[in-house]
mmCIF file of C-alpha atoms and ligand atoms in Angstrom:
data_model
loop_
_atom_site.group_PDB
_atom_site.id
_atom_site.type_symbol
_atom_site.label_atom_id
_atom_site.label_comp_id
_atom_site.label_asym_id
_atom_site.label_seq_id
_atom_site.Cartn_x
_atom_site.Cartn_y
_atom_site.Cartn_z
ATOM 1 C CA MET A 1035 0.425 -0.175 -0.062
ATOM 2 C CA GLU A 1036 1.513 3.445 -0.806
ATOM 3 C CA LYS A 1037 1.846 5.682 2.044
ATOM 4 C CA ASN A 1038 3.077 9.870 2.548
ATOM 5 C CA THR A 1039 2.769 10.347 4.844
ATOM 6 C CA GLU A 1040 4.778 9.649 8.114
ATOM 7 C CA LYS A 1041 2.623 8.378 11.085
ATOM 8 C CA LYS A 1042 1.486 11.089 13.281
ATOM 9 C CA HIS A 1043 1.706 10.155 17.145
ATOM 10 C CA ASN A 1044 -2.307 10.110 17.794
ATOM 11 C CA PHE A 1045 -3.791 11.287 21.247
ATOM 12 C CA SER A 1046 -6.341 12.003 19.551
ATOM 13 C CA ALA A 1047 -9.524 11.090 23.074
ATOM 14 C CA GLY A 1048 -12.128 9.525 19.635
ATOM 15 C CA PRO A 1049 -12.251 8.248 17.706
ATOM 16 C CA SER A 1050 -8.664 7.094 18.225
ATOM 17 C CA ILE A 1051 -6.105 5.393 17.670
ATOM 18 C CA LEU A 1052 -6.141 1.225 17.042
ATOM 19 C CA PRO A 1053 -3.277 -0.777 16.751
ATOM 20 C CA ALA A 1054 -1.288 -0.689 13.095
ATOM 21 C CA PRO A 1055 -1.355 -4.339 12.671
ATOM 22 C CA VAL A 1056 -5.292 -4.164 13.000
ATOM 23 C CA MET A 1057 -5.290 -1.567 10.651
ATOM 24 C CA GLN A 1058 -3.728 -3.426 7.981
ATOM 25 C CA LYS A 1059 -6.384 -6.600 8.325
ATOM 26 C CA ALA A 1060 -9.213 -4.388 8.220
ATOM 27 C CA ALA A 1061 -8.001 -2.715 5.330
ATOM 28 C CA ALA A 1062 -7.346 -5.762 3.619
ATOM 29 C CA ALA A 1063 -10.370 -7.727 4.730
ATOM 30 C CA VAL A 1064 -12.039 -4.336 2.913
ATOM 31 C CA ILE A 1065 -11.074 -6.006 -0.093
ATOM 32 C CA GLU A 1066 -11.246 -9.839 0.200
ATOM 33 C CA LEU A 1067 -11.874 -11.061 3.412
ATOM 34 C CA ASP A 1068 -9.616 -13.975 4.049
ATOM 35 C CA ASN A 1069 -9.694 -15.962 0.793
ATOM 36 C CA ILE A 1070 -12.892 -16.229 -0.295
ATOM 37 C CA GLY A 1071 -13.455 -13.872 -3.427
ATOM 38 C CA LEU A 1072 -15.276 -11.084 -1.578
ATOM 39 C CA SER A 1073 -14.630 -8.827 0.184
ATOM 40 C CA LEU A 1074 -16.417 -7.777 4.408
ATOM 41 C CA ILE A 1075 -18.665 -5.197 3.876
ATOM 42 C CA GLU A 1076 -20.820 -7.328 0.245
ATOM 43 C CA ILE A 1077 -22.118 -11.023 2.543
ATOM 44 C CA SER A 1078 -24.187 -11.778 4.584
ATOM 45 C CA HIS A 1079 -24.573 -10.766 7.354
ATOM 46 C CA ARG A 1080 -26.152 -14.112 8.069
ATOM 47 C CA SER A 1081 -23.713 -16.116 6.422
ATOM 48 C CA LYS A 1082 -20.837 -18.507 7.607
ATOM 49 C CA GLU A 1083 -18.246 -16.166 6.980
ATOM 50 C CA PHE A 1084 -19.545 -12.780 9.265
ATOM 51 C CA ILE A 1085 -21.060 -15.235 11.554
ATOM 52 C CA ALA A 1086 -18.208 -16.959 13.305
ATOM 53 C CA ILE A 1087 -16.951 -13.501 13.518
ATOM 54 C CA MET A 1088 -19.838 -12.148 15.513
ATOM 55 C CA GLU A 1089 -19.536 -15.622 18.043
ATOM 56 C CA ARG A 1090 -15.552 -14.009 17.228
ATOM 57 C CA ALA A 1091 -15.946 -11.202 18.984
ATOM 58 C CA GLN A 1092 -19.081 -11.678 21.077
ATOM 59 C CA SER A 1093 -16.967 -14.354 22.733
ATOM 60 C CA LEU A 1094 -13.070 -12.651 22.332
ATOM 61 C CA ALA A 1095 -15.170 -10.195 24.408
ATOM 62 C CA LEU A 1096 -16.267 -12.049 27.208
ATOM 63 C CA GLU A 1097 -12.662 -14.280 27.596
ATOM 64 C CA LEU A 1098 -10.913 -11.207 28.096
ATOM 65 C CA THR A 1099 -13.258 -9.438 31.125
ATOM 66 C CA GLY A 1100 -12.839 -12.953 32.611
ATOM 67 C CA LEU A 1101 -17.014 -12.850 32.418
ATOM 68 C CA THR A 1102 -16.697 -16.870 30.020
ATOM 69 C CA ASP A 1103 -19.155 -18.892 31.473
ATOM 70 C CA LYS A 1104 -20.732 -16.196 34.647
ATOM 71 C CA GLY A 1105 -23.792 -16.146 32.554
ATOM 72 C CA TYR A 1106 -23.247 -12.830 31.263
ATOM 73 C CA GLN A 1107 -23.479 -11.489 27.288
ATOM 74 C CA ALA A 1108 -22.155 -9.216 24.665
ATOM 75 C CA LEU A 1109 -23.885 -8.045 22.127
ATOM 76 C CA PHE A 1110 -23.288 -5.471 19.511
ATOM 77 C CA LEU A 1111 -25.471 -2.916 18.576
ATOM 78 C CA GLN A 1112 -25.312 0.791 17.183
ATOM 79 C CA GLY A 1113 -26.114 4.137 18.057
ATOM 80 C CA GLY A 1114 -23.303 4.683 20.331
ATOM 81 C CA ALA A 1115 -23.011 4.875 23.381
ATOM 82 C CA SER A 1116 -25.557 7.905 23.463
ATOM 83 C CA THR A 1117 -28.346 5.654 22.857
ATOM 84 C CA GLN A 1118 -27.017 3.266 26.108
ATOM 85 C CA PHE A 1119 -27.723 5.646 28.109
ATOM 86 C CA LEU A 1120 -31.061 5.528 27.453
ATOM 87 C CA MET A 1121 -31.519 1.838 26.391
ATOM 88 C CA THR A 1122 -30.442 0.863 29.960
ATOM 89 C CA ALA A 1123 -33.360 3.184 31.368
ATOM 90 C CA ILE A 1124 -35.416 2.896 29.339
ATOM 91 C CA ASN A 1125 -34.979 -0.978 29.301
ATOM 92 C CA LEU A 1126 -34.004 -0.891 33.142
ATOM 93 C CA MET A 1127 -36.056 1.577 35.394
ATOM 94 C CA GLN A 1128 -39.446 0.563 36.662
ATOM 95 C CA SER A 1129 -39.087 4.275 39.570
ATOM 96 C CA LYS A 1130 -36.242 5.375 40.456
ATOM 97 C CA ALA A 1131 -32.627 4.488 39.506
ATOM 98 C CA GLY A 1132 -29.309 6.808 40.926
ATOM 99 C CA TYR A 1133 -26.880 7.945 38.494
ATOM 100 C CA ILE A 1134 -22.943 9.226 39.866
ATOM 101 C CA ASN A 1135 -22.316 12.555 38.170
ATOM 102 C CA THR A 1136 -18.498 12.621 36.808
ATOM 103 C CA GLY A 1137 -19.126 14.980 34.375
ATOM 104 C CA SER A 1138 -20.665 15.473 30.754
ATOM 105 C CA TRP A 1139 -21.259 11.806 29.578
ATOM 106 C CA SER A 1140 -22.615 11.475 32.932
ATOM 107 C CA ASP A 1141 -24.737 14.459 32.561
ATOM 108 C CA LYS A 1142 -26.524 13.384 28.657
ATOM 109 C CA ALA A 1143 -26.863 9.421 30.643
ATOM 110 C CA ILE A 1144 -29.447 10.841 33.582
ATOM 111 C CA LYS A 1145 -30.710 13.864 31.006
ATOM 112 C CA GLU A 1146 -31.866 10.970 28.968
ATOM 113 C CA ALA A 1147 -32.831 8.414 32.337
ATOM 114 C CA LYS A 1148 -35.055 11.165 33.205
ATOM 115 C CA ARG A 1149 -38.156 10.825 30.223
ATOM 116 C CA TYR A 1150 -38.366 7.202 32.348
ATOM 117 C CA GLY A 1151 -38.161 7.533 35.974
ATOM 118 C CA GLU A 1152 -37.074 9.578 38.858
ATOM 119 C CA VAL A 1153 -33.205 10.324 38.754
ATOM 120 C CA ILE A 1154 -30.658 10.477 41.903
ATOM 121 C CA GLU A 1155 -28.247 11.871 41.181
ATOM 122 C CA VAL A 1156 -26.342 9.602 44.377
ATOM 123 C CA ALA A 1157 -23.208 12.401 44.465
ATOM 124 C CA SER A 1158 -21.862 14.746 41.983
ATOM 125 C CA SER A 1159 -18.492 16.536 40.858
ATOM 126 C CA LYS A 1160 -19.980 19.532 39.380
ATOM 127 C CA ALA A 1161 -18.914 22.924 41.431
ATOM 128 C CA ASP A 1162 -16.348 21.497 41.161
ATOM 129 C CA ASN A 1163 -15.949 21.042 37.259
ATOM 130 C CA PHE A 1164 -15.259 18.043 37.419
ATOM 131 C CA ASN A 1165 -12.405 17.615 38.567
ATOM 132 C CA HIS A 1166 -12.431 14.674 40.550
ATOM 133 C CA ILE A 1167 -14.923 11.678 41.167
ATOM 134 C CA PRO A 1168 -16.866 11.415 44.181
ATOM 135 C CA LYS A 1169 -16.265 10.522 47.362
ATOM 136 C CA GLY A 1170 -17.834 9.530 50.962
ATOM 137 C CA TYR A 1171 -20.631 9.421 49.244
ATOM 138 C CA ALA A 1172 -23.804 6.187 50.972
ATOM 139 C CA VAL A 1173 -26.538 5.463 48.142
ATOM 140 C CA PRO A 1174 -29.245 4.661 49.047
ATOM 141 C CA ASN A 1175 -31.954 1.521 49.045
ATOM 142 C CA GLY A 1176 -34.989 0.408 46.959
ATOM 143 C CA LEU A 1177 -32.696 1.854 43.554
ATOM 144 C CA ASP A 1178 -33.593 -0.152 40.519
ATOM 145 C CA TYR A 1179 -30.047 0.268 39.676
ATOM 146 C CA LEU A 1180 -26.911 2.439 39.772
ATOM 147 C CA HIS A 1181 -25.661 4.254 36.765
ATOM 148 C CA ILE A 1182 -21.568 5.512 36.990
ATOM 149 C CA THR A 1183 -19.283 6.875 34.210
ATOM 150 C CA THR A 1184 -15.828 4.244 34.852
ATOM 151 C CA ASN A 1185 -13.537 6.777 32.849
ATOM 152 C CA ASN A 1186 -14.222 10.286 32.245
ATOM 153 C CA THR A 1187 -12.783 11.216 28.425
ATOM 154 C CA ILE A 1188 -12.904 14.614 29.176
ATOM 155 C CA PHE A 1189 -11.767 15.573 32.516
ATOM 156 C CA GLY A 1190 -9.709 12.690 32.545
ATOM 157 C CA THR A 1191 -10.359 11.229 35.981
ATOM 158 C CA GLN A 1192 -11.578 7.228 36.496
ATOM 159 C CA PHE A 1193 -13.103 5.493 39.197
ATOM 160 C CA HIS A 1194 -9.881 3.475 41.119
ATOM 161 C CA ASP A 1195 -12.984 2.317 43.582
ATOM 162 C CA LEU A 1196 -15.794 0.845 42.727
ATOM 163 C CA PRO A 1197 -18.951 2.101 44.439
ATOM 164 C CA VAL A 1198 -21.183 -0.948 46.693
ATOM 165 C CA THR A 1199 -24.426 -1.060 46.637
ATOM 166 C CA ASP A 1200 -26.651 -3.590 46.139
ATOM 167 C CA ALA A 1201 -28.888 -2.665 42.855
ATOM 168 C CA PRO A 1202 -27.025 -3.571 39.903
ATOM 169 C CA LEU A 1203 -24.769 -1.812 39.493
ATOM 170 C CA ILE A 1204 -24.345 -0.176 35.112
ATOM 171 C CA ALA A 1205 -21.578 1.062 33.731
ATOM 172 C CA ASP A 1206 -20.044 3.542 31.157
ATOM 173 C CA MET A 1207 -16.436 1.720 29.555
ATOM 174 C CA SER A 1208 -16.557 4.274 26.512
ATOM 175 C CA SER A 1209 -13.083 5.175 27.462
ATOM 176 C CA ASP A 1210 -11.564 2.684 29.948
ATOM 177 C CA ILE A 1211 -13.506 -0.476 28.336
ATOM 178 C CA PHE A 1212 -10.322 -2.921 28.078
ATOM 179 C CA SER A 1213 -7.643 -1.225 29.318
ATOM 180 C CA ARG A 1214 -7.646 -1.688 32.667
ATOM 181 C CA ASN A 1215 -8.116 -5.194 35.228
ATOM 182 C CA ILE A 1216 -11.262 -4.483 37.719
ATOM 183 C CA ASP A 1217 -13.232 -6.808 38.834
ATOM 184 C CA TYR A 1218 -16.165 -6.984 35.382
ATOM 185 C CA SER A 1219 -18.598 -8.883 37.263
ATOM 186 C CA ALA A 1220 -19.225 -6.902 39.847
ATOM 187 C CA PHE A 1221 -21.380 -5.110 36.704
ATOM 188 C CA ASP A 1222 -24.790 -6.291 35.644
ATOM 189 C CA LEU A 1223 -24.034 -3.968 32.423
ATOM 190 C CA PHE A 1224 -21.176 -2.366 31.061
ATOM 191 C CA TYR A 1225 -21.523 -0.461 27.788
ATOM 192 C CA ALA A 1226 -18.408 0.847 25.314
ATOM 193 C CA GLY A 1227 -18.812 2.848 22.102
ATOM 194 C CA ALA A 1228 -16.181 0.949 20.535
ATOM 195 C CA GLN A 1229 -14.259 4.002 19.293
ATOM 196 C CA LYS A 1230 -11.760 4.875 22.273
ATOM 197 C CA ASN A 1231 -10.024 1.787 22.499
ATOM 198 C CA MET A 1232 -11.666 -0.688 20.535
ATOM 199 C CA GLY A 1233 -12.089 -0.094 16.624
ATOM 200 C CA PRO A 1234 -14.138 2.383 14.673
ATOM 201 C CA ALA A 1235 -17.110 3.882 15.267
ATOM 202 C CA GLY A 1236 -20.685 2.583 14.657
ATOM 203 C CA THR A 1237 -20.472 -0.129 16.943
ATOM 204 C CA THR A 1238 -20.953 -0.129 20.557
ATOM 205 C CA LEU A 1239 -20.126 -3.170 23.163
ATOM 206 C CA VAL A 1240 -22.943 -3.788 26.276
ATOM 207 C CA VAL A 1241 -21.964 -7.099 27.959
ATOM 208 C CA VAL A 1242 -24.915 -7.933 30.740
ATOM 209 C CA LYS A 1243 -26.094 -10.315 32.984
ATOM 210 C CA GLU A 1244 -29.077 -12.424 32.247
ATOM 211 C CA ASP A 1245 -30.655 -12.287 34.846
ATOM 212 C CA LEU A 1246 -30.527 -8.872 34.467
ATOM 213 C CA LEU A 1247 -32.293 -9.516 31.214
ATOM 214 C CA ASP A 1248 -35.014 -11.717 32.682
ATOM 215 C CA GLN A 1249 -35.764 -8.470 34.693
ATOM 216 C CA MET A 1250 -36.548 -6.254 31.880
ATOM 217 C CA ASN A 1251 -39.733 -4.211 31.162
ATOM 218 C CA LYS A 1252 -41.261 -6.011 27.856
ATOM 219 C CA GLU A 1253 -43.207 -3.281 26.524
ATOM 220 C CA VAL A 1254 -39.698 -1.876 24.754
ATOM 221 C CA PRO A 1255 -39.230 -0.740 20.801
ATOM 222 C CA SER A 1256 -37.320 -3.677 19.335
ATOM 223 C CA MET A 1257 -34.282 -1.601 18.321
ATOM 224 C CA LEU A 1258 -34.183 -0.436 22.204
ATOM 225 C CA SER A 1259 -34.533 -3.763 23.287
ATOM 226 C CA TYR A 1260 -32.395 -6.200 25.319
ATOM 227 C CA ALA A 1261 -34.149 -8.768 25.546
ATOM 228 C CA LEU A 1262 -34.939 -9.198 21.683
ATOM 229 C CA HIS A 1263 -31.046 -7.718 20.675
ATOM 230 C CA ALA A 1264 -29.697 -10.668 22.830
ATOM 231 C CA ASP A 1265 -32.189 -14.062 21.623
ATOM 232 C CA LYS A 1266 -31.455 -12.767 17.999
ATOM 233 C CA GLY A 1267 -27.620 -13.021 19.013
ATOM 234 C CA SER A 1268 -27.179 -9.239 18.020
ATOM 235 C CA MET A 1269 -28.759 -9.993 14.389
ATOM 236 C CA PHE A 1270 -31.788 -8.794 14.870
ATOM 237 C CA ASN A 1271 -31.449 -6.353 11.681
ATOM 238 C CA THR A 1272 -28.212 -5.487 9.486
ATOM 239 C CA PRO A 1273 -24.791 -5.108 11.752
ATOM 240 C CA PRO A 1274 -22.421 -2.862 11.456
ATOM 241 C CA VAL A 1275 -20.413 -5.640 10.286
ATOM 242 C CA PHE A 1276 -17.165 -3.045 9.534
ATOM 243 C CA PRO A 1277 -17.049 -2.151 12.605
ATOM 244 C CA ILE A 1278 -17.520 -5.263 14.552
ATOM 245 C CA TYR A 1279 -15.112 -6.579 12.414
ATOM 246 C CA THR A 1280 -12.334 -4.093 13.689
ATOM 247 C CA SER A 1281 -13.150 -4.600 16.978
ATOM 248 C CA MET A 1282 -13.013 -8.477 16.857
ATOM 249 C CA LEU A 1283 -8.958 -7.872 14.927
ATOM 250 C CA THR A 1284 -8.594 -5.337 18.501
ATOM 251 C CA MET A 1285 -9.489 -8.006 21.041
ATOM 252 C CA GLU A 1286 -7.319 -10.646 18.985
ATOM 253 C CA TRP A 1287 -4.990 -8.252 19.067
ATOM 254 C CA LEU A 1288 -5.168 -7.180 22.809
ATOM 255 C CA LYS A 1289 -4.841 -10.712 23.817
ATOM 256 C CA GLU A 1290 -1.904 -11.251 21.629
ATOM 257 C CA GLN A 1291 -0.480 -8.843 23.779
ATOM 258 C CA GLY A 1292 -0.900 -11.058 27.288
ATOM 259 C CA GLY A 1293 -4.857 -9.855 27.909
ATOM 260 C CA ILE A 1294 -6.010 -6.539 29.748
ATOM 261 C CA THR A 1295 -3.484 -7.684 33.441
ATOM 262 C CA ALA A 1296 -0.254 -6.604 29.857
ATOM 263 C CA ILE A 1297 -2.043 -4.074 28.540
ATOM 264 C CA GLU A 1298 -3.032 -2.515 32.178
ATOM 265 C CA GLN A 1299 0.287 -2.094 33.018
ATOM 266 C CA HIS A 1300 1.796 -1.164 29.667
ATOM 267 C CA ASN A 1301 -1.040 1.823 30.394
ATOM 268 C CA GLN A 1302 0.407 2.145 34.171
ATOM 269 C CA GLU A 1303 3.985 2.981 32.555
ATOM 270 C CA LYS A 1304 2.675 5.270 30.940
ATOM 271 C CA ALA A 1305 0.543 6.939 32.419
ATOM 272 C CA GLN A 1306 3.199 7.708 35.456
ATOM 273 C CA ARG A 1307 5.926 9.324 32.474
ATOM 274 C CA ILE A 1308 3.763 11.601 31.427
ATOM 275 C CA TYR A 1309 1.984 12.282 34.946
ATOM 276 C CA ASP A 1310 5.073 12.319 36.370
ATOM 277 C CA GLU A 1311 6.169 14.646 33.914
ATOM 278 C CA ILE A 1312 2.927 17.148 34.447
ATOM 279 C CA ASP A 1313 4.363 17.112 37.862
ATOM 280 C CA ARG A 1314 8.088 18.004 37.933
ATOM 281 C CA ASN A 1315 7.706 20.919 34.982
ATOM 282 C CA ALA A 1316 6.755 24.176 35.790
ATOM 283 C CA ALA A 1317 5.222 25.002 32.912
ATOM 284 C CA PHE A 1318 2.253 22.709 33.414
ATOM 285 C CA VAL A 1319 -0.484 22.089 36.130
ATOM 286 C CA GLY A 1320 -2.501 18.879 36.252
ATOM 287 C CA PHE A 1321 -6.555 19.322 35.953
ATOM 288 C CA ALA A 1322 -7.363 16.220 37.957
ATOM 289 C CA ALA A 1323 -7.494 14.760 41.646
ATOM 290 C CA LYS A 1324 -4.265 13.095 41.825
ATOM 291 C CA GLU A 1325 -6.233 9.944 43.336
ATOM 292 C CA ASP A 1326 -8.613 10.538 40.353
ATOM 293 C CA ARG A 1327 -6.287 11.143 37.272
ATOM 294 C CA SER A 1328 -7.335 8.461 34.685
ATOM 295 C CA PHE A 1329 -4.832 6.415 33.024
ATOM 296 C CA MET A 1330 -6.358 6.820 29.417
ATOM 297 C CA ASN A 1331 -6.663 10.485 29.692
ATOM 298 C CA ALA A 1332 -4.485 12.559 30.967
ATOM 299 C CA THR A 1333 -5.656 16.666 31.606
ATOM 300 C CA PHE A 1334 -3.335 19.467 31.878
ATOM 301 C CA ASN A 1335 -2.735 22.628 31.214
ATOM 302 C CA LEU A 1336 -0.531 25.683 31.271
ATOM 303 C CA ALA A 1337 1.129 27.354 34.417
ATOM 304 C CA GLU A 1338 -0.747 30.338 35.233
ATOM 305 C CA GLY A 1339 1.091 33.588 33.668
ATOM 306 C CA VAL A 1340 2.271 31.075 30.502
ATOM 307 C CA ASP A 1341 1.624 31.155 27.167
ATOM 308 C CA GLY A 1342 0.918 27.702 24.882
ATOM 309 C CA GLN A 1343 2.007 28.669 22.039
ATOM 310 C CA ALA A 1344 5.771 28.126 21.224
ATOM 311 C CA PHE A 1345 4.611 24.073 23.314
ATOM 312 C CA ASP A 1346 1.645 24.000 20.321
ATOM 313 C CA SER A 1347 4.305 25.192 17.890
ATOM 314 C CA LEU A 1348 6.550 22.204 19.160
ATOM 315 C CA TRP A 1349 3.902 19.481 19.356
ATOM 316 C CA ASN A 1350 2.515 20.000 16.156
ATOM 317 C CA ALA A 1351 6.695 19.650 15.018
ATOM 318 C CA ALA A 1352 6.988 16.576 16.283
ATOM 319 C CA ASN A 1353 3.987 15.239 14.419
ATOM 320 C CA ILE A 1354 2.047 14.658 17.758
ATOM 321 C CA SER A 1355 -1.832 14.806 17.031
ATOM 322 C CA GLY A 1356 -5.077 15.394 19.509
ATOM 323 C CA LEU A 1357 -3.013 17.059 21.664
ATOM 324 C CA LYS A 1358 -6.118 19.974 22.664
ATOM 325 C CA GLY A 1359 -8.193 19.682 25.273
ATOM 326 C CA HIS A 1360 -11.440 19.192 25.887
ATOM 327 C CA ARG A 1361 -13.540 23.023 25.254
ATOM 328 C CA SER A 1362 -14.528 22.504 29.003
ATOM 329 C CA VAL A 1363 -11.446 22.171 30.821
ATOM 330 C CA GLY A 1364 -9.038 24.299 28.168
ATOM 331 C CA GLY A 1365 -5.900 23.296 27.773
ATOM 332 C CA TYR A 1366 -4.100 19.446 26.333
ATOM 333 C CA ARG A 1367 -5.875 16.534 27.209
ATOM 334 C CA ALA A 1368 -3.455 13.363 26.254
ATOM 335 C CA SER A 1369 -5.688 10.401 25.325
ATOM 336 C CA ILE A 1370 -3.199 7.102 25.960
ATOM 337 C CA TYR A 1371 -4.951 4.081 24.970
ATOM 338 C CA ASN A 1372 -4.347 0.545 24.486
ATOM 339 C CA ALA A 1373 -2.601 1.169 20.738
ATOM 340 C CA LEU A 1374 -0.755 4.056 22.307
ATOM 341 C CA SER A 1375 3.258 3.482 22.359
ATOM 342 C CA MET A 1376 5.370 3.978 24.607
ATOM 343 C CA GLU A 1377 7.796 5.005 22.349
ATOM 344 C CA SER A 1378 4.647 8.010 21.705
ATOM 345 C CA ALA A 1379 4.079 8.709 25.919
ATOM 346 C CA GLU A 1380 8.899 9.844 25.392
ATOM 347 C CA LEU A 1381 8.472 11.720 22.683
ATOM 348 C CA LEU A 1382 5.319 14.123 24.545
ATOM 349 C CA VAL A 1383 7.393 14.091 27.628
ATOM 350 C CA ASN A 1384 10.251 15.286 25.408
ATOM 351 C CA VAL A 1385 8.532 18.089 23.858
ATOM 352 C CA MET A 1386 7.064 19.767 27.164
ATOM 353 C CA GLN A 1387 10.778 19.910 28.243
ATOM 354 C CA GLN A 1388 12.264 21.731 25.969
ATOM 355 C CA PHE A 1389 9.649 23.132 25.566
ATOM 356 C CA GLU A 1390 10.300 24.418 29.744
ATOM 357 C CA LYS A 1391 13.893 24.459 28.797
ATOM 358 C CA GLU A 1392 12.668 27.695 26.524
ATOM 359 C CA LEU A 1393 9.922 29.613 28.950
HETATM 360 C C1 PLP B 2067 -16.871 9.467 23.286
HETATM 361 C C2 PLP B 2067 -18.113 8.734 24.646
HETATM 362 C C3 PLP B 2067 -19.450 8.663 24.968
HETATM 363 C C4 PLP B 2067 -20.491 8.845 23.911
HETATM 364 O O1 PLP B 2067 -19.892 7.486 22.167
HETATM 365 P P1 PLP B 2067 -21.251 7.772 21.029
HETATM 366 O O2 PLP B 2067 -20.713 6.335 21.145
HETATM 367 O O3 PLP B 2067 -20.427 9.158 20.379
HETATM 368 O O4 PLP B 2067 -22.474 8.485 21.380
HETATM 369 C C5 PLP B 2067 -20.022 8.576 25.976
HETATM 370 N N1 PLP B 2067 -19.212 7.459 26.763
HETATM 371 C C6 PLP B 2067 -18.396 8.074 27.354
HETATM 372 C C7 PLP B 2067 -17.770 7.922 28.742
HETATM 373 C C8 PLP B 2067 -16.891 8.387 26.309
HETATM 374 O O5 PLP B 2067 -15.894 8.731 26.173
#
């Protein structure tokens, strides 16, 4: 394949970096899938080839999260994580649900849930522009479920301890799925839009406990019903074959790397390197509270009185892409998803050091 420009160091928050071998295999499959004389995107989703891909993707999702044979199902749906904000509520809300508000994505989930019942905001860090994960709250009894966002992509905060509740625990894991060893069996349902750590936009992984499927509301429109999608093996209608295939490739890649335990180690080393530099470097200040820092999105601002123009020129010249912070935080955000190399993290650190020297 022809390639004219050098690949950039991609720190984008999403859609974001994917492993190079995954891109190559995915691109090849668009031309021809596994020597079958047809493209991945021109065959029936009910062909034996695609059914095998779907089943492999579902089983890898459970295997990587340690949930094989533990009574869970993996679904690949459409509509992004944003559709999950409403699907969780429409399927599970009887009267009231609890939400922990850790930023814009939780806010959006709350807004959708309010259409279907009472939302109790169990805890929120809104008053501090979501720079930390709330602590010291008590979860009330009698909730239909408790919803959290495990990693807040925009503010760079991450739950390192899970809330304690007897209600079903539901999580939006869009930006930290498959990045760390947490107890996935603590969740009754979790979901993740593909485009942060898994594949191209267009599919959303939902992992749901079978017990919970049995308790779901019955009068739910077909396309929004987890029970129906589970019953049809994510083939109720035409699934987005390309994002699902690419997600399967990423999961295979992850397994080859040594699974979640190995990638977690790698992610922690990259994050540590960058946070150490943020804390050491006089030109920058970290945004998120130290104990709640995300291992996926490191947010930082310029120190008071520092002009960032020269920094912007430096990182652009170094072939770094996607470092600009979200408008609600400003400054910078280094997204350091699974596929980002230590070499890219080192390069960023070098550029930060160079900038400090030139101040
Ligand atoms: C990106 C993101 C979303 C939005 O996902 P869509 O697939 O665009 O709907 C939701 N939640 C979190 C935590 C995200 O990072």
